[in-house]
Amino acid sequence: MKYEDYFKKYLDAVEAKLKTVMPAEEKHPPVIHDAMAYAVFTGGKRFRPVLTLTACEAVGGSIEKALLPACAVELIHSYSLVHDDLPALDNDDVRRGKPTCHKRYGEAMAILAGDGLLTYAFQLLAQVKPAARALSMIEELSTAAGTYGMIGGQVADLAIPPEDRDLPALDYISVHKTGKLIKASAVLGALAGDAQTENLERLRRFGEWIGLAFQAIDDMLDQDGYVQVLKAKDLRLKSRDLIAQSKREVKPLGKRGEKLIYLADFLLERIPRRTHVAVDR
Ligand code: GRG
């Protein structure tokens, strides 16, 4: 079954919650809220919020409990894409087949829309009850998004010259730039479901493995990153190993963890059958 069909209930729930919680586009000053909505509602896979809901269910919680944190992780993801597309970073004109936020609203407004999304994510998390849970989520997500996480990975990506990009350097970039937010998405779901410590740690490790696999597979699709240092077959092997490891982590959760297994397998299906590389080492 296709991802969109299998997770329809989750995707619909995330979409509905995002629509409810996002600042109304006509709220003053409207242009910023319009730009923020443009960044959020332009057709992403919603992989991270689906992971948050699925992790919550896997530890026995209801998806309703995980909707606020699921929205928060998607807002952080959306902000990172808006800023990453800016001329000072990747300088991309198109994202998801549409003009990037700065192409549509101008650079200044795109910077502010990213800032708005980042800040709003934590405003949402602050509403989670009980307050102690909100605090744990805020600590997880801010650490994952900050200089020990996504920003740190992005800085390393900018700072490490191509000739110094060996496997440990690429692992560092991937773990931080992509992996930490995916891991936090799983952890926030587990926290929302009031997971016991053992299960929380299982979900943390699950998120860690699929976070790294996510980037490795994305590199195969984009012919970037890992493809510079690993043979195509070794990169496929690395991705499959990471996915297998993630599935082993959640197997003890039994039937409740089945959707996490599906999510991991969905990544596996994204691996290109044949990876074309300029030089197959
Ligand atoms: C600039 C603050 C800042 C952070 C940069 C996440 C990031 C770090 C940059 C975005 C560009 C990029 C290619 C990141 C790697 C993570 C990744 C593969 C993002 C794309 O995620 P998907 O595939 O996107 O989930 P959709 O469109 O489905 O939401």
PDB file of C-alpha atoms and ligand atoms in Angstrom:
ATOM      1  CA  MET A   1       0.000   0.000   0.000  1.00  0.00           C
ATOM      2  CA  LYS A   2       1.187   3.523  -0.780  1.00  0.00           C
ATOM      3  CA  TYR A   3       2.478   5.780   2.026  1.00  0.00           C
ATOM      4  CA  GLU A   4      -0.338   8.335   1.428  1.00  0.00           C
ATOM      5  CA  ASP A   5      -2.986   5.605   1.712  1.00  0.00           C
ATOM      6  CA  TYR A   6      -1.458   3.743   4.626  1.00  0.00           C
ATOM      7  CA  PHE A   7      -1.035   6.943   6.661  1.00  0.00           C
ATOM      8  CA  LYS A   8      -4.159   8.763   5.394  1.00  0.00           C
ATOM      9  CA  LYS A   9      -5.659   9.094   8.868  1.00  0.00           C
ATOM     10  CA  TYR A  10      -2.385  10.514  10.209  1.00  0.00           C
ATOM     11  CA  LEU A  11      -1.792  12.846   7.270  1.00  0.00           C
ATOM     12  CA  ASP A  12      -5.353  14.167   7.487  1.00  0.00           C
ATOM     13  CA  ALA A  13      -5.030  14.680  11.232  1.00  0.00           C
ATOM     14  CA  VAL A  14      -1.739  16.585  10.828  1.00  0.00           C
ATOM     15  CA  GLU A  15      -3.187  18.744   8.035  1.00  0.00           C
ATOM     16  CA  ALA A  16      -6.299  19.563  10.061  1.00  0.00           C
ATOM     17  CA  LYS A  17      -4.289  20.413  13.168  1.00  0.00           C
ATOM     18  CA  LEU A  18      -1.859  22.578  11.218  1.00  0.00           C
ATOM     19  CA  LYS A  19      -4.803  24.448   9.691  1.00  0.00           C
ATOM     20  CA  THR A  20      -6.229  25.030  13.171  1.00  0.00           C
ATOM     21  CA  VAL A  21      -3.042  26.128  14.878  1.00  0.00           C
ATOM     22  CA  MET A  22      -1.325  28.205  12.193  1.00  0.00           C
ATOM     23  CA  PRO A  23      -1.889  31.946  12.616  1.00  0.00           C
ATOM     24  CA  ALA A  24      -4.785  33.009  10.358  1.00  0.00           C
ATOM     25  CA  GLU A  25      -3.446  34.540   7.164  1.00  0.00           C
ATOM     26  CA  GLU A  26      -5.481  37.701   7.698  1.00  0.00           C
ATOM     27  CA  LYS A  27      -4.098  38.222  11.241  1.00  0.00           C
ATOM     28  CA  HIS A  28      -2.006  41.365  11.411  1.00  0.00           C
ATOM     29  CA  PRO A  29       0.513  41.681   9.779  1.00  0.00           C
ATOM     30  CA  PRO A  30      -1.024  39.468   7.071  1.00  0.00           C
ATOM     31  CA  VAL A  31       1.968  39.187   4.748  1.00  0.00           C
ATOM     32  CA  ILE A  32       4.101  37.264   7.253  1.00  0.00           C
ATOM     33  CA  HIS A  33       1.294  34.841   8.079  1.00  0.00           C
ATOM     34  CA  ASP A  34       0.677  34.352   4.386  1.00  0.00           C
ATOM     35  CA  ALA A  35       4.377  33.587   3.818  1.00  0.00           C
ATOM     36  CA  MET A  36       4.439  31.179   6.770  1.00  0.00           C
ATOM     37  CA  ALA A  37       1.363  29.351   5.445  1.00  0.00           C
ATOM     38  CA  TYR A  38       2.939  29.202   1.986  1.00  0.00           C
ATOM     39  CA  ALA A  39       5.976  27.466   3.473  1.00  0.00           C
ATOM     40  CA  VAL A  40       3.906  24.950   5.429  1.00  0.00           C
ATOM     41  CA  PHE A  41       1.119  24.071   2.997  1.00  0.00           C
ATOM     42  CA  THR A  42       3.011  23.327  -0.194  1.00  0.00           C
ATOM     43  CA  GLY A  43       2.908  19.566  -0.295  1.00  0.00           C
ATOM     44  CA  GLY A  44       5.646  17.995   1.805  1.00  0.00           C
ATOM     45  CA  LYS A  45       5.546  14.311   2.739  1.00  0.00           C
ATOM     46  CA  ARG A  46       4.969  15.156   6.427  1.00  0.00           C
ATOM     47  CA  PHE A  47       7.350  12.338   7.298  1.00  0.00           C
ATOM     48  CA  ARG A  48       8.392  13.862  10.633  1.00  0.00           C
ATOM     49  CA  PRO A  49       4.888  14.569  12.045  1.00  0.00           C
ATOM     50  CA  VAL A  50       3.688  11.145  10.877  1.00  0.00           C
ATOM     51  CA  LEU A  51       6.635   9.673  12.775  1.00  0.00           C
ATOM     52  CA  THR A  52       5.617  11.630  15.900  1.00  0.00           C
ATOM     53  CA  LEU A  53       2.034  10.287  15.758  1.00  0.00           C
ATOM     54  CA  THR A  54       3.200   6.760  14.992  1.00  0.00           C
ATOM     55  CA  ALA A  55       5.732   6.797  17.846  1.00  0.00           C
ATOM     56  CA  CYS A  56       3.023   7.969  20.251  1.00  0.00           C
ATOM     57  CA  GLU A  57       0.721   5.133  19.221  1.00  0.00           C
ATOM     58  CA  ALA A  58       3.541   2.626  19.400  1.00  0.00           C
ATOM     59  CA  VAL A  59       3.947   3.319  23.116  1.00  0.00           C
ATOM     60  CA  GLY A  60       0.200   3.170  23.770  1.00  0.00           C
ATOM     61  CA  GLY A  61      -0.843   6.822  23.374  1.00  0.00           C
ATOM     62  CA  SER A  62      -3.617   8.216  21.171  1.00  0.00           C
ATOM     63  CA  ILE A  63      -2.622  10.287  18.134  1.00  0.00           C
ATOM     64  CA  GLU A  64      -4.606  13.279  19.461  1.00  0.00           C
ATOM     65  CA  LYS A  65      -2.054  13.602  22.249  1.00  0.00           C
ATOM     66  CA  ALA A  66       0.772  13.899  19.739  1.00  0.00           C
ATOM     67  CA  LEU A  67      -0.748  16.432  17.337  1.00  0.00           C
ATOM     68  CA  LEU A  68       0.741  19.594  18.857  1.00  0.00           C
ATOM     69  CA  PRO A  69       4.307  18.213  18.932  1.00  0.00           C
ATOM     70  CA  ALA A  70       3.775  16.775  15.426  1.00  0.00           C
ATOM     71  CA  CYS A  71       2.909  20.266  14.173  1.00  0.00           C
ATOM     72  CA  ALA A  72       5.880  21.727  16.029  1.00  0.00           C
ATOM     73  CA  VAL A  73       8.392  19.411  14.284  1.00  0.00           C
ATOM     74  CA  GLU A  74       6.838  20.158  10.888  1.00  0.00           C
ATOM     75  CA  LEU A  75       7.155  23.904  11.529  1.00  0.00           C
ATOM     76  CA  ILE A  76      10.846  23.506  12.376  1.00  0.00           C
ATOM     77  CA  HIS A  77      11.313  21.444   9.211  1.00  0.00           C
ATOM     78  CA  SER A  78       9.457  24.063   7.135  1.00  0.00           C
ATOM     79  CA  TYR A  79      11.549  26.899   8.564  1.00  0.00           C
ATOM     80  CA  SER A  80      14.775  25.009   7.800  1.00  0.00           C
ATOM     81  CA  LEU A  81      13.740  24.588   4.166  1.00  0.00           C
ATOM     82  CA  VAL A  82      12.782  28.272   3.786  1.00  0.00           C
ATOM     83  CA  HIS A  83      16.130  29.394   5.175  1.00  0.00           C
ATOM     84  CA  ASP A  84      18.103  26.726   3.334  1.00  0.00           C
ATOM     85  CA  ASP A  85      16.646  27.899   0.005  1.00  0.00           C
ATOM     86  CA  LEU A  86      17.792  31.504   0.560  1.00  0.00           C
ATOM     87  CA  PRO A  87      20.439  33.009  -1.743  1.00  0.00           C
ATOM     88  CA  ALA A  88      22.998  33.036   1.118  1.00  0.00           C
ATOM     89  CA  LEU A  89      22.621  29.271   1.533  1.00  0.00           C
ATOM     90  CA  ASP A  90      21.475  26.980  -1.301  1.00  0.00           C
ATOM     91  CA  ASN A  91      19.974  29.705  -3.470  1.00  0.00           C
ATOM     92  CA  ASP A  92      17.130  27.579  -4.793  1.00  0.00           C
ATOM     93  CA  ASP A  93      14.283  29.003  -6.850  1.00  0.00           C
ATOM     94  CA  VAL A  94      11.996  25.996  -6.731  1.00  0.00           C
ATOM     95  CA  ARG A  95      10.849  23.734  -3.923  1.00  0.00           C
ATOM     96  CA  ARG A  96       8.240  20.992  -4.285  1.00  0.00           C
ATOM     97  CA  GLY A  97       7.616  22.246  -7.812  1.00  0.00           C
ATOM     98  CA  LYS A  98       6.698  25.768  -6.695  1.00  0.00           C
ATOM     99  CA  PRO A  99       8.648  29.038  -6.300  1.00  0.00           C
ATOM    100  CA  THR A 100      10.598  29.073  -3.033  1.00  0.00           C
ATOM    101  CA  CYS A 101       9.364  31.336  -0.256  1.00  0.00           C
ATOM    102  CA  HIS A 102      11.897  34.097  -1.013  1.00  0.00           C
ATOM    103  CA  LYS A 103      11.074  33.964  -4.736  1.00  0.00           C
ATOM    104  CA  ARG A 104       7.422  34.506  -3.890  1.00  0.00           C
ATOM    105  CA  TYR A 105       7.683  36.940  -0.953  1.00  0.00           C
ATOM    106  CA  GLY A 106      11.175  38.418  -1.222  1.00  0.00           C
ATOM    107  CA  GLU A 107      14.253  37.618   0.796  1.00  0.00           C
ATOM    108  CA  ALA A 108      13.497  39.750   3.855  1.00  0.00           C
ATOM    109  CA  MET A 109      10.019  38.284   4.274  1.00  0.00           C
ATOM    110  CA  ALA A 110      11.321  34.720   3.801  1.00  0.00           C
ATOM    111  CA  ILE A 111      13.904  35.240   6.549  1.00  0.00           C
ATOM    112  CA  LEU A 112      11.165  36.542   8.827  1.00  0.00           C
ATOM    113  CA  ALA A 113       8.761  33.732   7.851  1.00  0.00           C
ATOM    114  CA  GLY A 114      11.452  31.205   8.839  1.00  0.00           C
ATOM    115  CA  ASP A 115      11.972  33.032  12.129  1.00  0.00           C
ATOM    116  CA  GLY A 116       8.218  33.091  12.659  1.00  0.00           C
ATOM    117  CA  LEU A 117       7.878  29.338  12.073  1.00  0.00           C
ATOM    118  CA  LEU A 118      10.798  28.492  14.349  1.00  0.00           C
ATOM    119  CA  THR A 119       9.412  30.605  17.169  1.00  0.00           C
ATOM    120  CA  TYR A 120       5.850  29.436  16.685  1.00  0.00           C
ATOM    121  CA  ALA A 121       6.904  25.793  17.006  1.00  0.00           C
ATOM    122  CA  PHE A 122       7.904  26.450  20.611  1.00  0.00           C
ATOM    123  CA  GLN A 123       4.779  28.520  21.279  1.00  0.00           C
ATOM    124  CA  LEU A 124       2.810  25.382  20.318  1.00  0.00           C
ATOM    125  CA  LEU A 125       4.914  23.069  22.475  1.00  0.00           C
ATOM    126  CA  ALA A 126       4.452  25.371  25.458  1.00  0.00           C
ATOM    127  CA  GLN A 127       0.713  24.518  25.285  1.00  0.00           C
ATOM    128  CA  VAL A 128       1.303  20.783  25.835  1.00  0.00           C
ATOM    129  CA  LYS A 129      -0.062  19.475  29.138  1.00  0.00           C
ATOM    130  CA  PRO A 130       1.191  18.648  31.706  1.00  0.00           C
ATOM    131  CA  ALA A 131       3.768  21.427  31.844  1.00  0.00           C
ATOM    132  CA  ALA A 132       6.577  18.991  32.743  1.00  0.00           C
ATOM    133  CA  ARG A 133       5.948  17.138  29.455  1.00  0.00           C
ATOM    134  CA  ALA A 134       5.986  20.420  27.539  1.00  0.00           C
ATOM    135  CA  LEU A 135       9.332  21.245  29.114  1.00  0.00           C
ATOM    136  CA  SER A 136      10.850  17.880  28.128  1.00  0.00           C
ATOM    137  CA  MET A 137       9.610  18.352  24.564  1.00  0.00           C
ATOM    138  CA  ILE A 138      10.962  21.894  24.371  1.00  0.00           C
ATOM    139  CA  GLU A 139      14.349  20.698  25.613  1.00  0.00           C
ATOM    140  CA  GLU A 140      14.437  17.831  23.058  1.00  0.00           C
ATOM    141  CA  LEU A 141      13.342  19.903  20.101  1.00  0.00           C
ATOM    142  CA  SER A 142      15.445  22.981  20.819  1.00  0.00           C
ATOM    143  CA  THR A 143      18.555  20.806  21.248  1.00  0.00           C
ATOM    144  CA  ALA A 144      17.805  18.936  18.009  1.00  0.00           C
ATOM    145  CA  ALA A 145      17.210  22.128  16.038  1.00  0.00           C
ATOM    146  CA  GLY A 146      20.027  24.211  17.504  1.00  0.00           C
ATOM    147  CA  THR A 147      23.788  24.311  17.171  1.00  0.00           C
ATOM    148  CA  TYR A 148      24.148  20.825  18.735  1.00  0.00           C
ATOM    149  CA  GLY A 149      21.771  19.564  16.088  1.00  0.00           C
ATOM    150  CA  MET A 150      20.435  20.778  12.749  1.00  0.00           C
ATOM    151  CA  ILE A 151      22.175  24.167  12.724  1.00  0.00           C
ATOM    152  CA  GLY A 152      25.457  22.501  13.740  1.00  0.00           C
ATOM    153  CA  GLY A 153      25.080  20.060  10.837  1.00  0.00           C
ATOM    154  CA  GLN A 154      24.334  22.854   8.417  1.00  0.00           C
ATOM    155  CA  VAL A 155      27.403  24.782   9.626  1.00  0.00           C
ATOM    156  CA  ALA A 156      29.584  21.688   9.134  1.00  0.00           C
ATOM    157  CA  ASP A 157      28.081  21.264   5.676  1.00  0.00           C
ATOM    158  CA  LEU A 158      29.137  24.806   4.824  1.00  0.00           C
ATOM    159  CA  ALA A 159      32.525  24.632   6.513  1.00  0.00           C
ATOM    160  CA  ILE A 160      33.953  21.263   5.430  1.00  0.00           C
ATOM    161  CA  PRO A 161      35.582  21.542   1.999  1.00  0.00           C
ATOM    162  CA  PRO A 162      34.870  18.791  -0.573  1.00  0.00           C
ATOM    163  CA  GLU A 163      38.383  17.312  -0.275  1.00  0.00           C
ATOM    164  CA  ASP A 164      37.901  16.738   3.490  1.00  0.00           C
ATOM    165  CA  ARG A 165      34.530  14.991   3.148  1.00  0.00           C
ATOM    166  CA  ASP A 166      35.364  11.511   4.279  1.00  0.00           C
ATOM    167  CA  LEU A 167      32.839   9.079   5.772  1.00  0.00           C
ATOM    168  CA  PRO A 168      33.063  10.386   9.382  1.00  0.00           C
ATOM    169  CA  ALA A 169      32.605  13.965   8.157  1.00  0.00           C
ATOM    170  CA  LEU A 170      29.554  12.995   6.102  1.00  0.00           C
ATOM    171  CA  ASP A 171      28.129  10.996   9.003  1.00  0.00           C
ATOM    172  CA  TYR A 172      28.552  14.061  11.232  1.00  0.00           C
ATOM    173  CA  ILE A 173      26.742  16.283   8.739  1.00  0.00           C
ATOM    174  CA  SER A 174      23.897  13.802   8.175  1.00  0.00           C
ATOM    175  CA  VAL A 175      23.405  12.906  11.823  1.00  0.00           C
ATOM    176  CA  HIS A 176      23.144  16.577  12.753  1.00  0.00           C
ATOM    177  CA  LYS A 177      21.590  18.277   9.744  1.00  0.00           C
ATOM    178  CA  THR A 178      18.890  15.689   9.152  1.00  0.00           C
ATOM    179  CA  GLY A 179      19.060  12.975  11.800  1.00  0.00           C
ATOM    180  CA  LYS A 180      18.568  15.002  14.961  1.00  0.00           C
ATOM    181  CA  LEU A 181      15.207  16.456  13.913  1.00  0.00           C
ATOM    182  CA  ILE A 182      13.953  13.052  12.807  1.00  0.00           C
ATOM    183  CA  LYS A 183      15.133  11.531  16.078  1.00  0.00           C
ATOM    184  CA  ALA A 184      13.402  14.330  18.035  1.00  0.00           C
ATOM    185  CA  SER A 185      10.193  13.661  16.060  1.00  0.00           C
ATOM    186  CA  ALA A 186      10.202  10.087  17.353  1.00  0.00           C
ATOM    187  CA  VAL A 187      11.126  11.124  20.899  1.00  0.00           C
ATOM    188  CA  LEU A 188       8.384  13.777  21.071  1.00  0.00           C
ATOM    189  CA  GLY A 189       5.860  11.134  20.014  1.00  0.00           C
ATOM    190  CA  ALA A 190       7.088   8.806  22.736  1.00  0.00           C
ATOM    191  CA  LEU A 191       6.897  11.619  25.298  1.00  0.00           C
ATOM    192  CA  ALA A 192       3.360  12.475  24.140  1.00  0.00           C
ATOM    193  CA  GLY A 193       2.404   8.830  24.686  1.00  0.00           C
ATOM    194  CA  ASP A 194       3.917   8.935  28.187  1.00  0.00           C
ATOM    195  CA  ALA A 195       6.398   6.168  27.301  1.00  0.00           C
ATOM    196  CA  GLN A 196       8.283   4.281  29.980  1.00  0.00           C
ATOM    197  CA  THR A 197      12.028   4.920  29.939  1.00  0.00           C
ATOM    198  CA  GLU A 198      12.833   1.674  28.099  1.00  0.00           C
ATOM    199  CA  ASN A 199      10.414   2.456  25.277  1.00  0.00           C
ATOM    200  CA  LEU A 200      11.473   6.088  25.141  1.00  0.00           C
ATOM    201  CA  GLU A 201      15.051   4.941  24.576  1.00  0.00           C
ATOM    202  CA  ARG A 202      13.882   2.449  21.945  1.00  0.00           C
ATOM    203  CA  LEU A 203      12.155   5.232  20.055  1.00  0.00           C
ATOM    204  CA  ARG A 204      15.209   7.446  20.442  1.00  0.00           C
ATOM    205  CA  ARG A 205      17.412   4.796  18.853  1.00  0.00           C
ATOM    206  CA  PHE A 206      14.797   4.055  16.182  1.00  0.00           C
ATOM    207  CA  GLY A 207      14.730   7.763  15.280  1.00  0.00           C
ATOM    208  CA  GLU A 208      18.510   7.876  15.205  1.00  0.00           C
ATOM    209  CA  TRP A 209      18.800   4.990  12.732  1.00  0.00           C
ATOM    210  CA  ILE A 210      16.032   6.078  10.387  1.00  0.00           C
ATOM    211  CA  GLY A 211      17.251   9.679  10.563  1.00  0.00           C
ATOM    212  CA  LEU A 212      20.607   8.636   9.183  1.00  0.00           C
ATOM    213  CA  ALA A 213      19.000   6.277   6.657  1.00  0.00           C
ATOM    214  CA  PHE A 214      16.735   9.127   5.512  1.00  0.00           C
ATOM    215  CA  GLN A 215      19.741  11.262   4.561  1.00  0.00           C
ATOM    216  CA  ALA A 216      21.665   8.371   2.994  1.00  0.00           C
ATOM    217  CA  ILE A 217      18.665   7.583   0.772  1.00  0.00           C
ATOM    218  CA  ASP A 218      18.112  11.264  -0.012  1.00  0.00           C
ATOM    219  CA  ASP A 219      21.739  11.434  -1.140  1.00  0.00           C
ATOM    220  CA  MET A 220      21.141   8.492  -3.499  1.00  0.00           C
ATOM    221  CA  LEU A 221      18.109  10.267  -4.930  1.00  0.00           C
ATOM    222  CA  ASP A 222      19.961  13.600  -5.271  1.00  0.00           C
ATOM    223  CA  GLN A 223      23.353  12.071  -6.205  1.00  0.00           C
ATOM    224  CA  ASP A 224      24.948  14.126  -3.470  1.00  0.00           C
ATOM    225  CA  GLY A 225      26.734  13.698  -0.115  1.00  0.00           C
ATOM    226  CA  TYR A 226      27.478  10.032   0.568  1.00  0.00           C
ATOM    227  CA  VAL A 227      27.662   9.165  -3.139  1.00  0.00           C
ATOM    228  CA  GLN A 228      30.953  11.072  -3.212  1.00  0.00           C
ATOM    229  CA  VAL A 229      32.656   8.654  -0.814  1.00  0.00           C
ATOM    230  CA  LEU A 230      30.765   5.366  -1.026  1.00  0.00           C
ATOM    231  CA  LYS A 231      30.256   3.014  -3.929  1.00  0.00           C
ATOM    232  CA  ALA A 232      26.602   2.816  -4.951  1.00  0.00           C
ATOM    233  CA  LYS A 233      26.289  -0.737  -3.658  1.00  0.00           C
ATOM    234  CA  ASP A 234      27.913   0.161  -0.316  1.00  0.00           C
ATOM    235  CA  LEU A 235      25.568   3.089   0.163  1.00  0.00           C
ATOM    236  CA  ARG A 236      22.588   0.851  -0.559  1.00  0.00           C
ATOM    237  CA  LEU A 237      23.981  -1.629   1.961  1.00  0.00           C
ATOM    238  CA  LYS A 238      24.520   1.099   4.576  1.00  0.00           C
ATOM    239  CA  SER A 239      20.921   2.319   4.142  1.00  0.00           C
ATOM    240  CA  ARG A 240      19.492  -1.191   4.364  1.00  0.00           C
ATOM    241  CA  ASP A 241      21.558  -1.902   7.490  1.00  0.00           C
ATOM    242  CA  LEU A 242      20.324   1.280   9.157  1.00  0.00           C
ATOM    243  CA  ILE A 243      16.719   0.441   8.345  1.00  0.00           C
ATOM    244  CA  ALA A 244      17.156  -3.138   9.582  1.00  0.00           C
ATOM    245  CA  GLN A 245      18.679  -1.821  12.810  1.00  0.00           C
ATOM    246  CA  SER A 246      15.777   0.603  13.309  1.00  0.00           C
ATOM    247  CA  LYS A 247      13.239  -2.174  12.811  1.00  0.00           C
ATOM    248  CA  ARG A 248      14.997  -4.420  15.327  1.00  0.00           C
ATOM    249  CA  GLU A 249      14.670  -1.627  17.919  1.00  0.00           C
ATOM    250  CA  VAL A 250      10.886  -1.465  17.722  1.00  0.00           C
ATOM    251  CA  LYS A 251      10.098  -5.122  17.114  1.00  0.00           C
ATOM    252  CA  PRO A 252       9.605  -5.748  20.868  1.00  0.00           C
ATOM    253  CA  LEU A 253       6.734  -3.234  20.807  1.00  0.00           C
ATOM    254  CA  GLY A 254       4.737  -5.846  18.904  1.00  0.00           C
ATOM    255  CA  LYS A 255       1.587  -4.971  16.978  1.00  0.00           C
ATOM    256  CA  ARG A 256       1.510  -1.412  18.320  1.00  0.00           C
ATOM    257  CA  GLY A 257       4.877  -0.764  16.675  1.00  0.00           C
ATOM    258  CA  GLU A 258       3.859  -2.093  13.244  1.00  0.00           C
ATOM    259  CA  LYS A 259       3.375   1.352  11.734  1.00  0.00           C
ATOM    260  CA  LEU A 260       6.923   2.307  12.680  1.00  0.00           C
ATOM    261  CA  ILE A 261       8.119  -0.742  10.751  1.00  0.00           C
ATOM    262  CA  TYR A 262       6.047   0.399   7.774  1.00  0.00           C
ATOM    263  CA  LEU A 263       7.573   3.882   8.015  1.00  0.00           C
ATOM    264  CA  ALA A 264      11.071   2.388   7.988  1.00  0.00           C
ATOM    265  CA  ASP A 265      10.141   0.180   5.015  1.00  0.00           C
ATOM    266  CA  PHE A 266       8.728   3.195   3.196  1.00  0.00           C
ATOM    267  CA  LEU A 267      12.222   4.720   3.301  1.00  0.00           C
ATOM    268  CA  LEU A 268      13.643   1.486   1.968  1.00  0.00           C
ATOM    269  CA  GLU A 269      11.286   1.682  -1.001  1.00  0.00           C
ATOM    270  CA  ARG A 270      12.685   5.103  -1.889  1.00  0.00           C
ATOM    271  CA  ILE A 271      16.109   3.585  -2.589  1.00  0.00           C
ATOM    272  CA  PRO A 272      16.652   3.887  -6.330  1.00  0.00           C
ATOM    273  CA  ARG A 273      16.839   0.446  -7.949  1.00  0.00           C
ATOM    274  CA  ARG A 274      19.969   1.494  -9.809  1.00  0.00           C
ATOM    275  CA  THR A 275      22.151   4.340  -8.576  1.00  0.00           C
ATOM    276  CA  HIS A 276      24.012   6.050 -11.362  1.00  0.00           C
ATOM    277  CA  VAL A 277      27.302   7.496 -10.258  1.00  0.00           C
ATOM    278  CA  ALA A 278      29.797   9.291 -12.429  1.00  0.00           C
ATOM    279  CA  VAL A 279      32.603   7.029 -11.256  1.00  0.00           C
ATOM    280  CA  ASP A 280      31.650   3.734  -9.635  1.00  0.00           C
ATOM    281  CA  ARG A 281      34.528   3.203  -7.236  1.00  0.00           C
TER     282      ARG A 281
HETATM  283  C1  GRG B   1      19.158  26.496   7.077  1.00  0.00           C
HETATM  284  C2  GRG B   1      18.316  26.404   9.471  1.00  0.00           C
HETATM  285  C3  GRG B   1      18.832  25.705   8.310  1.00  0.00           C
HETATM  286  C4  GRG B   1      18.992  24.374   8.371  1.00  0.00           C
HETATM  287  C5  GRG B   1      19.448  23.627   7.262  1.00  0.00           C
HETATM  288  C6  GRG B   1      17.338  20.744   7.072  1.00  0.00           C
HETATM  289  C7  GRG B   1      18.373  21.651   6.532  1.00  0.00           C
HETATM  290  C8  GRG B   1      19.359  22.157   7.451  1.00  0.00           C
HETATM  291  C9  GRG B   1      18.398  22.013   5.246  1.00  0.00           C
HETATM  292  C10 GRG B   1      17.369  21.661   4.279  1.00  0.00           C
HETATM  293  C11 GRG B   1      17.958  21.094   3.024  1.00  0.00           C
HETATM  294  C12 GRG B   1      18.173  19.628   3.084  1.00  0.00           C
HETATM  295  C13 GRG B   1      18.316  18.931   1.790  1.00  0.00           C
HETATM  296  C14 GRG B   1      18.234  18.993   4.224  1.00  0.00           C
HETATM  297  C15 GRG B   1      18.407  17.587   4.389  1.00  0.00           C
HETATM  298  C16 GRG B   1      17.166  17.073   5.001  1.00  0.00           C
HETATM  299  C17 GRG B   1      16.188  16.778   3.961  1.00  0.00           C
HETATM  300  C18 GRG B   1      16.419  15.598   3.109  1.00  0.00           C
HETATM  301  C19 GRG B   1      15.128  17.556   3.815  1.00  0.00           C
HETATM  302  C20 GRG B   1      14.007  17.263   2.921  1.00  0.00           C
HETATM  303  O1  GRG B   1      13.050  16.612   3.722  1.00  0.00           O
HETATM  304  P1  GRG B   1      11.776  15.899   3.148  1.00  0.00           P
HETATM  305  O2  GRG B   1      12.174  14.969   2.047  1.00  0.00           O
HETATM  306  O3  GRG B   1      10.992  17.128   2.502  1.00  0.00           O
HETATM  307  O4  GRG B   1      11.015  15.337   4.276  1.00  0.00           O
HETATM  308  P2  GRG B   1       9.433  17.312   2.245  1.00  0.00           P
HETATM  309  O5  GRG B   1       9.360  18.209   1.030  1.00  0.00           O
HETATM  310  O6  GRG B   1       8.799  15.978   2.004  1.00  0.00           O
HETATM  311  O7  GRG B   1       8.880  17.995   3.458  1.00  0.00           O
END
